[in-house]
PDB file of C-alpha atoms in Angstrom:
ATOM      1  CA  MET I   1      19.182 -20.788   0.123  1.00  0.00           C
ATOM      2  CA  THR I   2      21.650 -18.417  -1.474  1.00  0.00           C
ATOM      3  CA  ILE I   3      23.495 -21.342  -3.099  1.00  0.00           C
ATOM      4  CA  LEU I   4      20.281 -22.677  -4.557  1.00  0.00           C
ATOM      5  CA  LEU I   5      19.380 -19.267  -5.933  1.00  0.00           C
ATOM      6  CA  ALA I   6      22.789 -18.842  -7.488  1.00  0.00           C
ATOM      7  CA  SER I   7      22.649 -22.291  -9.092  1.00  0.00           C
ATOM      8  CA  CYS I   8      19.165 -21.609 -10.373  1.00  0.00           C
ATOM      9  CA  SER I   9      20.244 -18.400 -12.054  1.00  0.00           C
ATOM     10  CA  SER I  10      22.882 -20.242 -14.042  1.00  0.00           C
ATOM     11  CA  LYS I  11      20.757 -23.202 -15.109  1.00  0.00           C
ATOM     12  CA  ASN I  12      19.335 -23.642 -18.563  1.00  0.00           C
ATOM     13  CA  ASN I  13      15.629 -22.933 -18.189  1.00  0.00           C
ATOM     14  CA  ASN I  14      14.832 -25.244 -21.100  1.00  0.00           C
ATOM     15  CA  ASN I  15      15.940 -28.299 -19.134  1.00  0.00           C
ATOM     16  CA  ALA I  16      12.676 -29.681 -17.730  1.00  0.00           C
ATOM     17  CA  ASP I  17      14.359 -32.297 -15.516  1.00  0.00           C
ATOM     18  CA  THR I  18      16.616 -29.706 -13.925  1.00  0.00           C
ATOM     19  CA  GLN I  19      13.653 -27.397 -13.338  1.00  0.00           C
ATOM     20  CA  SER I  20      11.704 -30.203 -11.690  1.00  0.00           C
ATOM     21  CA  GLU I  21      14.540 -31.035  -9.327  1.00  0.00           C
ATOM     22  CA  THR I  22      15.122 -27.371  -8.514  1.00  0.00           C
ATOM     23  CA  SER I  23      11.441 -26.663  -7.878  1.00  0.00           C
ATOM     24  CA  GLU I  24      11.420 -29.304  -5.136  1.00  0.00           C
ATOM     25  CA  GLU I  25      14.215 -27.494  -3.314  1.00  0.00           C
ATOM     26  CA  LEU I  26      13.110 -23.909  -3.774  1.00  0.00           C
ATOM     27  CA  SER I  27      10.143 -21.937  -2.497  1.00  0.00           C
ATOM     28  CA  PRO I  28       7.161 -21.677  -4.883  1.00  0.00           C
ATOM     29  CA  LEU I  29       8.135 -18.093  -5.735  1.00  0.00           C
ATOM     30  CA  ALA I  30      11.738 -19.115  -6.393  1.00  0.00           C
ATOM     31  CA  SER I  31      10.571 -22.040  -8.496  1.00  0.00           C
ATOM     32  CA  LEU I  32       8.325 -19.753 -10.531  1.00  0.00           C
ATOM     33  CA  CYS I  33      11.082 -17.232 -11.174  1.00  0.00           C
ATOM     34  CA  CYS I  34      13.450 -20.088 -12.028  1.00  0.00           C
ATOM     35  CA  SER I  35      11.046 -21.553 -14.583  1.00  0.00           C
ATOM     36  CA  ILE I  36      11.091 -18.465 -16.815  1.00  0.00           C
ATOM     37  CA  ASP I  37      13.180 -18.643 -19.970  1.00  0.00           C
ATOM     38  CA  TYR I  38      15.030 -15.355 -19.727  1.00  0.00           C
ATOM     39  CA  SER I  39      16.670 -15.892 -23.095  1.00  0.00           C
ATOM     40  CA  ASP I  40      13.274 -15.573 -24.793  1.00  0.00           C
ATOM     41  CA  THR I  41      13.309 -11.796 -25.168  1.00  0.00           C
ATOM     42  CA  ALA I  42      10.130 -11.874 -27.271  1.00  0.00           C
ATOM     43  CA  SER I  43       8.072 -13.250 -24.385  1.00  0.00           C
ATOM     44  CA  LEU I  44       9.722 -10.841 -21.943  1.00  0.00           C
ATOM     45  CA  SER I  45       8.491  -7.991 -24.154  1.00  0.00           C
ATOM     46  CA  ASP I  46       5.001  -9.447 -24.512  1.00  0.00           C
ATOM     47  CA  GLU I  47       2.628  -7.621 -22.169  1.00  0.00           C
ATOM     48  CA  ARG I  48       0.152 -10.503 -22.077  1.00  0.00           C
ATOM     49  CA  VAL I  49       2.842 -13.012 -21.144  1.00  0.00           C
ATOM     50  CA  MET I  50       4.337 -10.742 -18.484  1.00  0.00           C
ATOM     51  CA  THR I  51       0.883 -10.014 -17.098  1.00  0.00           C
ATOM     52  CA  ARG I  52       0.272 -13.731 -16.520  1.00  0.00           C
ATOM     53  CA  ARG I  53       3.674 -14.040 -14.855  1.00  0.00           C
ATOM     54  CA  MET I  54       3.067 -11.039 -12.624  1.00  0.00           C
ATOM     55  CA  ILE I  55      -0.322 -12.403 -11.565  1.00  0.00           C
ATOM     56  CA  ASP I  56       1.406 -15.609 -10.465  1.00  0.00           C
ATOM     57  CA  ILE I  57       4.154 -13.671  -8.662  1.00  0.00           C
ATOM     58  CA  VAL I  58       1.645 -11.466  -6.832  1.00  0.00           C
ATOM     59  CA  LYS I  59      -0.334 -14.550  -5.774  1.00  0.00           C
ATOM     60  CA  LEU I  60       2.753 -16.099  -4.191  1.00  0.00           C
ATOM     61  CA  MET I  61       4.199 -13.006  -2.513  1.00  0.00           C
ATOM     62  CA  PRO I  62       1.923 -13.068   0.585  1.00  0.00           C
ATOM     63  CA  TYR I  63       3.027 -16.645   1.305  1.00  0.00           C
ATOM     64  CA  THR I  64       6.764 -15.995   0.938  1.00  0.00           C
ATOM     65  CA  ASP I  65       8.914 -14.509   3.682  1.00  0.00           C
ATOM     66  CA  SER I  66      10.259 -11.032   3.102  1.00  0.00           C
ATOM     67  CA  LEU I  67      13.905 -12.099   2.641  1.00  0.00           C
ATOM     68  CA  THR I  68      13.062 -14.741   0.040  1.00  0.00           C
ATOM     69  CA  THR I  69      10.709 -12.354  -1.745  1.00  0.00           C
ATOM     70  CA  SER I  70      13.392  -9.675  -1.936  1.00  0.00           C
ATOM     71  CA  GLN I  71      16.055 -12.123  -3.152  1.00  0.00           C
ATOM     72  CA  GLU I  72      13.867 -13.708  -5.803  1.00  0.00           C
ATOM     73  CA  LEU I  73      12.425 -10.481  -7.142  1.00  0.00           C
ATOM     74  CA  ASN I  74      15.875  -8.896  -7.241  1.00  0.00           C
ATOM     75  CA  LEU I  75      17.164 -11.810  -9.325  1.00  0.00           C
ATOM     76  CA  PHE I  76      14.028 -11.625 -11.461  1.00  0.00           C
ATOM     77  CA  PHE I  77      14.607  -7.936 -12.207  1.00  0.00           C
ATOM     78  CA  ASN I  78      18.292  -8.525 -12.880  1.00  0.00           C
ATOM     79  CA  ARG I  79      17.388 -11.224 -15.410  1.00  0.00           C
ATOM     80  CA  ILE I  80      14.807  -9.142 -17.274  1.00  0.00           C
ATOM     81  CA  SER I  81      16.787  -5.890 -17.126  1.00  0.00           C
ATOM     82  CA  SER I  82      18.341  -6.658 -20.503  1.00  0.00           C
ATOM     83  CA  VAL I  83      14.882  -6.020 -21.964  1.00  0.00           C
ATOM     84  CA  PRO I  84      13.919  -2.479 -20.832  1.00  0.00           C
ATOM     85  CA  ARG I  85      10.338  -2.880 -22.059  1.00  0.00           C
ATOM     86  CA  SER I  86       9.944  -5.905 -19.801  1.00  0.00           C
ATOM     87  CA  VAL I  87      11.000  -3.963 -16.689  1.00  0.00           C
ATOM     88  CA  ALA I  88       8.634  -1.120 -17.595  1.00  0.00           C
ATOM     89  CA  ILE I  89       5.749  -3.594 -18.025  1.00  0.00           C
ATOM     90  CA  VAL I  90       6.431  -5.307 -14.706  1.00  0.00           C
ATOM     91  CA  ASP I  91       6.836  -1.979 -12.893  1.00  0.00           C
ATOM     92  CA  SER I  92       3.462  -0.819 -14.228  1.00  0.00           C
ATOM     93  CA  LEU I  93       1.783  -4.106 -13.277  1.00  0.00           C
ATOM     94  CA  GLY I  94       3.262  -3.999  -9.785  1.00  0.00           C
ATOM     95  CA  ASP I  95       1.704  -0.578  -9.294  1.00  0.00           C
ATOM     96  CA  LEU I  96      -1.612  -1.786 -10.739  1.00  0.00           C
ATOM     97  CA  TYR I  97      -1.911  -4.882  -8.565  1.00  0.00           C
ATOM     98  CA  LEU I  98      -0.187  -3.896  -5.321  1.00  0.00           C
ATOM     99  CA  ASN I  99      -0.764  -0.139  -5.108  1.00  0.00           C
ATOM    100  CA  ASN I 100      -3.986   0.733  -6.942  1.00  0.00           C
ATOM    101  CA  PRO I 101      -6.840   1.396  -4.461  1.00  0.00           C
ATOM    102  CA  ALA I 102      -9.203  -0.532  -6.756  1.00  0.00           C
ATOM    103  CA  SER I 103      -7.080  -3.691  -6.685  1.00  0.00           C
ATOM    104  CA  PRO I 104      -8.460  -6.547  -4.531  1.00  0.00           C
ATOM    105  CA  VAL I 105      -4.892  -7.672  -3.746  1.00  0.00           C
ATOM    106  CA  ARG I 106      -3.517  -4.249  -2.893  1.00  0.00           C
ATOM    107  CA  ASP I 107      -0.855  -4.494  -0.184  1.00  0.00           C
ATOM    108  CA  ASN I 108       1.397  -1.607   0.809  1.00  0.00           C
ATOM    109  CA  GLU I 109       4.045  -3.773   2.474  1.00  0.00           C
ATOM    110  CA  LEU I 110       4.292  -6.111  -0.523  1.00  0.00           C
ATOM    111  CA  TYR I 111       4.502  -3.096  -2.827  1.00  0.00           C
ATOM    112  CA  ILE I 112       7.439  -1.770  -0.808  1.00  0.00           C
ATOM    113  CA  ARG I 113       9.188  -5.152  -1.153  1.00  0.00           C
ATOM    114  CA  PHE I 114       8.475  -5.145  -4.878  1.00  0.00           C
ATOM    115  CA  LEU I 115       9.873  -1.648  -5.414  1.00  0.00           C
ATOM    116  CA  SER I 116      12.901  -2.252  -3.205  1.00  0.00           C
ATOM    117  CA  ALA I 117      13.797  -5.368  -5.187  1.00  0.00           C
ATOM    118  CA  MET I 118      13.392  -3.542  -8.486  1.00  0.00           C
ATOM    119  CA  LEU I 119      15.534  -0.605  -7.377  1.00  0.00           C
ATOM    120  CA  SER I 120      18.312  -2.891  -6.160  1.00  0.00           C
ATOM    121  CA  ALA I 121      18.624  -4.517  -9.602  1.00  0.00           C
ATOM    122  CA  ASP I 122      21.926  -3.829 -11.331  1.00  0.00           C
ATOM    123  CA  SER I 123      20.564  -2.193 -14.453  1.00  0.00           C
ATOM    124  CA  ILE I 124      17.178  -0.585 -15.079  1.00  0.00           C
ATOM    125  CA  ALA I 125      16.250   2.425 -17.185  1.00  0.00           C
ATOM    126  CA  ASP I 126      16.659   5.836 -15.545  1.00  0.00           C
ATOM    127  CA  PHE I 127      12.988   6.776 -16.002  1.00  0.00           C
ATOM    128  CA  VAL I 128      11.880   3.526 -14.343  1.00  0.00           C
ATOM    129  CA  ARG I 129      14.322   4.051 -11.473  1.00  0.00           C
ATOM    130  CA  LEU I 130      13.216   7.648 -10.882  1.00  0.00           C
ATOM    131  CA  ARG I 131       9.559   6.661 -10.884  1.00  0.00           C
ATOM    132  CA  GLY I 132      10.273   3.691  -8.639  1.00  0.00           C
ATOM    133  CA  GLU I 133      12.169   5.827  -6.136  1.00  0.00           C
ATOM    134  CA  GLU I 134       9.284   8.282  -5.923  1.00  0.00           C
ATOM    135  CA  ASN I 135       6.715   5.504  -5.580  1.00  0.00           C
ATOM    136  CA  LEU I 136       8.800   3.891  -2.837  1.00  0.00           C
ATOM    137  CA  ARG I 137       9.075   7.186  -0.985  1.00  0.00           C
ATOM    138  CA  MET I 138       5.320   7.660  -1.072  1.00  0.00           C
ATOM    139  CA  ALA I 139       4.555   4.041  -0.177  1.00  0.00           C
ATOM    140  CA  SER I 140       6.882   4.322   2.827  1.00  0.00           C
ATOM    141  CA  LEU I 141       4.937   7.262   4.279  1.00  0.00           C
ATOM    142  CA  ASN I 142       3.119   6.196   7.438  1.00  0.00           C
ATOM    143  CA  ARG I 143       3.700   2.526   6.705  1.00  0.00           C
ATOM    144  CA  LYS I 144       2.512  -0.134   9.115  1.00  0.00           C
ATOM    145  CA  GLY I 145       4.533  -0.126  12.340  1.00  0.00           C
ATOM    146  CA  THR I 146       5.689   3.501  12.118  1.00  0.00           C
ATOM    147  CA  ILE I 147       4.455   6.503  14.098  1.00  0.00           C
ATOM    148  CA  ALA I 148       1.856   8.332  12.019  1.00  0.00           C
ATOM    149  CA  ASN I 149       2.853  11.822  10.957  1.00  0.00           C
ATOM    150  CA  ASN I 150       1.430  14.434  13.273  1.00  0.00           C
ATOM    151  CA  ILE I 151      -0.995  16.929  11.751  1.00  0.00           C
ATOM    152  CA  SER I 152      -2.899  19.944  13.008  1.00  0.00           C
ATOM    153  CA  ILE I 153      -6.610  20.323  12.386  1.00  0.00           C
ATOM    154  CA  LEU I 154      -9.210  22.978  13.028  1.00  0.00           C
ATOM    155  CA  ASP I 155     -12.095  21.248  14.769  1.00  0.00           C
ATOM    156  CA  ARG I 156     -15.792  22.134  14.645  1.00  0.00           C
ATOM    157  CA  ASN I 157     -15.465  24.287  17.740  1.00  0.00           C
ATOM    158  CA  GLY I 158     -12.805  26.465  16.132  1.00  0.00           C
ATOM    159  CA  VAL I 159      -9.986  24.923  18.165  1.00  0.00           C
ATOM    160  CA  VAL I 160      -6.718  23.937  16.494  1.00  0.00           C
ATOM    161  CA  ARG I 161      -5.498  20.609  17.829  1.00  0.00           C
ATOM    162  CA  ASP I 162      -2.803  18.079  16.971  1.00  0.00           C
ATOM    163  CA  LEU I 163      -3.405  14.438  16.085  1.00  0.00           C
ATOM    164  CA  HIS I 164      -0.753  13.344  18.586  1.00  0.00           C
ATOM    165  CA  SER I 165      -2.569  15.171  21.399  1.00  0.00           C
ATOM    166  CA  ILE I 166      -5.592  12.892  20.979  1.00  0.00           C
ATOM    167  CA  LYS I 167      -5.473   9.982  23.419  1.00  0.00           C
ATOM    168  CA  ALA I 168      -7.291   6.657  23.159  1.00  0.00           C
ATOM    169  CA  SER I 169      -6.532   2.956  22.945  1.00  0.00           C
ATOM    170  CA  HIS I 170      -7.229   3.216  19.234  1.00  0.00           C
ATOM    171  CA  ILE I 171      -7.664   6.119  16.830  1.00  0.00           C
ATOM    172  CA  LEU I 172      -9.388   5.747  13.493  1.00  0.00           C
ATOM    173  CA  LEU I 173      -8.019   8.496  11.247  1.00  0.00           C
ATOM    174  CA  VAL I 174     -10.229   9.066   8.224  1.00  0.00           C
ATOM    175  CA  PHE I 175      -9.413  11.453   5.393  1.00  0.00           C
ATOM    176  CA  TYR I 176     -12.606  12.269   3.532  1.00  0.00           C
ATOM    177  CA  ASP I 177     -14.177  14.602   1.001  1.00  0.00           C
ATOM    178  CA  PRO I 178     -17.680  15.969   1.771  1.00  0.00           C
ATOM    179  CA  GLU I 179     -18.449  16.045  -1.949  1.00  0.00           C
ATOM    180  CA  CYS I 180     -17.395  12.430  -2.578  1.00  0.00           C
ATOM    181  CA  PRO I 181     -20.365  10.009  -2.872  1.00  0.00           C
ATOM    182  CA  HIS I 182     -18.180   6.990  -2.062  1.00  0.00           C
ATOM    183  CA  CYS I 183     -16.957   8.778   1.070  1.00  0.00           C
ATOM    184  CA  SER I 184     -20.547   9.348   2.145  1.00  0.00           C
ATOM    185  CA  GLU I 185     -21.276   5.642   1.762  1.00  0.00           C
ATOM    186  CA  ILE I 186     -18.257   4.498   3.781  1.00  0.00           C
ATOM    187  CA  LEU I 187     -18.735   7.163   6.460  1.00  0.00           C
ATOM    188  CA  ALA I 188     -22.355   6.078   6.861  1.00  0.00           C
ATOM    189  CA  VAL I 189     -21.227   2.475   7.390  1.00  0.00           C
ATOM    190  CA  ILE I 190     -18.679   3.552  10.003  1.00  0.00           C
ATOM    191  CA  ALA I 191     -21.180   5.826  11.744  1.00  0.00           C
ATOM    192  CA  GLY I 192     -23.752   3.027  11.858  1.00  0.00           C
ATOM    193  CA  SER I 193     -21.404   0.407  13.276  1.00  0.00           C
ATOM    194  CA  GLU I 194     -22.549  -0.747  16.714  1.00  0.00           C
ATOM    195  CA  LYS I 195     -19.067  -2.009  17.494  1.00  0.00           C
ATOM    196  CA  MET I 196     -17.444   1.334  16.696  1.00  0.00           C
ATOM    197  CA  ASN I 197     -20.027   3.330  18.638  1.00  0.00           C
ATOM    198  CA  GLY I 198     -19.681   0.975  21.582  1.00  0.00           C
ATOM    199  CA  LEU I 199     -15.922   1.473  21.677  1.00  0.00           C
ATOM    200  CA  ILE I 200     -16.341   5.238  21.406  1.00  0.00           C
ATOM    201  CA  GLN I 201     -18.791   5.205  24.305  1.00  0.00           C
ATOM    202  CA  LYS I 202     -16.327   3.212  26.417  1.00  0.00           C
ATOM    203  CA  GLY I 203     -13.576   5.723  25.636  1.00  0.00           C
ATOM    204  CA  GLU I 204     -11.497   3.079  23.850  1.00  0.00           C
ATOM    205  CA  LEU I 205     -11.769   4.582  20.372  1.00  0.00           C
ATOM    206  CA  VAL I 206     -11.655   8.062  18.878  1.00  0.00           C
ATOM    207  CA  ILE I 207     -12.611   8.682  15.273  1.00  0.00           C
ATOM    208  CA  VAL I 208     -10.871  11.654  13.661  1.00  0.00           C
ATOM    209  CA  ALA I 209     -12.250  12.701  10.275  1.00  0.00           C
ATOM    210  CA  VAL I 210     -10.130  15.185   8.350  1.00  0.00           C
ATOM    211  CA  TYR I 211     -10.878  17.159   5.191  1.00  0.00           C
ATOM    212  CA  ALA I 212      -7.579  17.840   3.457  1.00  0.00           C
ATOM    213  CA  GLU I 213      -8.252  18.227  -0.236  1.00  0.00           C
ATOM    214  CA  GLY I 214     -10.417  21.240  -0.858  1.00  0.00           C
ATOM    215  CA  LYS I 215     -11.828  24.589   0.123  1.00  0.00           C
ATOM    216  CA  ARG I 216     -12.511  25.361   3.735  1.00  0.00           C
ATOM    217  CA  SER I 217     -15.919  26.762   2.801  1.00  0.00           C
ATOM    218  CA  VAL I 218     -16.989  23.269   1.667  1.00  0.00           C
ATOM    219  CA  TRP I 219     -15.964  21.838   5.025  1.00  0.00           C
ATOM    220  CA  GLU I 220     -17.690  24.634   6.944  1.00  0.00           C
ATOM    221  CA  ARG I 221     -20.983  23.917   5.155  1.00  0.00           C
ATOM    222  CA  SER I 222     -20.816  20.191   5.782  1.00  0.00           C
ATOM    223  CA  LYS I 223     -19.119  19.776   9.172  1.00  0.00           C
ATOM    224  CA  ALA I 224     -22.403  19.733  11.098  1.00  0.00           C
ATOM    225  CA  ASP I 225     -23.553  16.720   9.077  1.00  0.00           C
ATOM    226  CA  MET I 226     -20.827  14.513  10.537  1.00  0.00           C
ATOM    227  CA  PRO I 227     -21.511  12.295  13.605  1.00  0.00           C
ATOM    228  CA  ASP I 228     -21.504  14.149  16.911  1.00  0.00           C
ATOM    229  CA  ASN I 229     -19.233  11.600  18.608  1.00  0.00           C
ATOM    230  CA  TRP I 230     -16.416  12.098  16.074  1.00  0.00           C
ATOM    231  CA  ILE I 231     -13.657  14.697  16.000  1.00  0.00           C
ATOM    232  CA  VAL I 232     -14.158  16.428  12.667  1.00  0.00           C
ATOM    233  CA  GLY I 233     -11.487  18.772  11.395  1.00  0.00           C
ATOM    234  CA  TYR I 234     -10.060  20.784   8.542  1.00  0.00           C
ATOM    235  CA  ASP I 235      -6.396  20.189   7.674  1.00  0.00           C
ATOM    236  CA  MET I 236      -4.113  23.000   8.838  1.00  0.00           C
ATOM    237  CA  SER I 237      -0.804  21.233   8.088  1.00  0.00           C
ATOM    238  CA  GLY I 238      -0.841  21.000   4.311  1.00  0.00           C
ATOM    239  CA  VAL I 239      -1.154  17.215   4.283  1.00  0.00           C
ATOM    240  CA  LEU I 240      -0.772  16.963   0.512  1.00  0.00           C
ATOM    241  CA  ASP I 241       1.554  19.886  -0.128  1.00  0.00           C
ATOM    242  CA  ASN I 242       3.992  18.654   2.507  1.00  0.00           C
ATOM    243  CA  ASP I 243       3.692  14.940   1.671  1.00  0.00           C
ATOM    244  CA  LEU I 244       2.490  14.069   5.154  1.00  0.00           C
ATOM    245  CA  TYR I 245       0.026  11.444   3.906  1.00  0.00           C
ATOM    246  CA  THR I 246      -0.842   9.905   0.560  1.00  0.00           C
ATOM    247  CA  LEU I 247      -4.496  10.200  -0.403  1.00  0.00           C
ATOM    248  CA  PRO I 248      -4.907   8.147  -3.592  1.00  0.00           C
ATOM    249  CA  ALA I 249      -8.683   7.668  -3.436  1.00  0.00           C
ATOM    250  CA  MET I 250     -11.082   8.937  -0.812  1.00  0.00           C
ATOM    251  CA  PRO I 251     -11.777   7.942   1.850  1.00  0.00           C
ATOM    252  CA  VAL I 252      -8.375   6.940   3.222  1.00  0.00           C
ATOM    253  CA  ILE I 253      -8.355   5.167   6.583  1.00  0.00           C
ATOM    254  CA  TYR I 254      -5.597   4.606   9.149  1.00  0.00           C
ATOM    255  CA  LEU I 255      -5.968   2.636  12.355  1.00  0.00           C
ATOM    256  CA  LEU I 256      -3.560   3.853  15.045  1.00  0.00           C
ATOM    257  CA  ASP I 257      -2.747   2.520  18.501  1.00  0.00           C
ATOM    258  CA  SER I 258      -2.450   4.516  21.721  1.00  0.00           C
ATOM    259  CA  ASN I 259       1.046   5.649  20.747  1.00  0.00           C
ATOM    260  CA  HIS I 260      -0.164   6.795  17.315  1.00  0.00           C
ATOM    261  CA  ARG I 261       1.629   3.887  15.681  1.00  0.00           C
ATOM    262  CA  VAL I 262       0.087   2.704  12.403  1.00  0.00           C
ATOM    263  CA  LEU I 263      -1.651  -0.639  12.791  1.00  0.00           C
ATOM    264  CA  LEU I 264      -3.457  -0.584   9.448  1.00  0.00           C
ATOM    265  CA  LYS I 265      -2.793   1.634   6.437  1.00  0.00           C
ATOM    266  CA  ASP I 266      -5.781   2.331   4.188  1.00  0.00           C
ATOM    267  CA  PRO I 267      -7.558  -0.999   4.724  1.00  0.00           C
ATOM    268  CA  GLU I 268     -11.130  -1.933   3.890  1.00  0.00           C
ATOM    269  CA  PHE I 269     -13.388  -0.976   6.801  1.00  0.00           C
ATOM    270  CA  SER I 270     -14.372  -4.618   7.320  1.00  0.00           C
ATOM    271  CA  PHE I 271     -10.715  -5.363   8.064  1.00  0.00           C
ATOM    272  CA  VAL I 272     -10.668  -2.573  10.647  1.00  0.00           C
ATOM    273  CA  LEU I 273     -13.570  -4.234  12.453  1.00  0.00           C
ATOM    274  CA  GLN I 274     -11.747  -7.572  12.444  1.00  0.00           C
ATOM    275  CA  ASN I 275      -8.680  -5.989  14.046  1.00  0.00           C
ATOM    276  CA  LEU I 276     -10.394  -4.042  16.799  1.00  0.00           C
TER     277      LEU I 276
END
């Protein structure tokens, strides 16, 4: 594979026959990256053109193994790095598609691959690198497969307890805002789920709802409104100030296993149900 990638990078992208032969040997993502004319700096600087290319790249990333994705995107960034505006456009689009909570194709693991490939390119602008490093650091917090950061909360009974002291086959950690209408909608769906309530009753699931973004007085006024069979708490660890979790748009959900390992990071609730 490495030989094919190296030969692709040196080919003339205007040679249609060569591209056709190469595309049969390479993965779809490699073929796509190979088909771009990197000598056409005007198109590399064109936001509309790069947007179409990024849409195609993002579509193919879930179907490409991590090694191939990293190799191809690294070569892609190396090729476009001669046009700083192009790298800035692609960086912004990667954040929009793979990291924005409103994106239907948001994927934290793919975003980490994307950023890692960009940062390993030989030459990118300092401001893009600094932003990419910070975004990678935040995306890597509590990523899938890692042990979730421990936090302390004050529960409704006035007891301070740690997340890691809570034991169950699964823990649904929900960061919420009592004054957020969207939070109220999602929390109502979770509270009304027969499957979730059945698992709670069996002792196989604990739901921990944490308020971490505002005044304690707001939480005190609203804590009694939360479901009785949930652990409801106020953040005592400085979740945001200490970068323990990223909370881009409330509510933020984590599904943890019995060892507090992250199974799902900020998924749609429907996906949580599928995985329980």
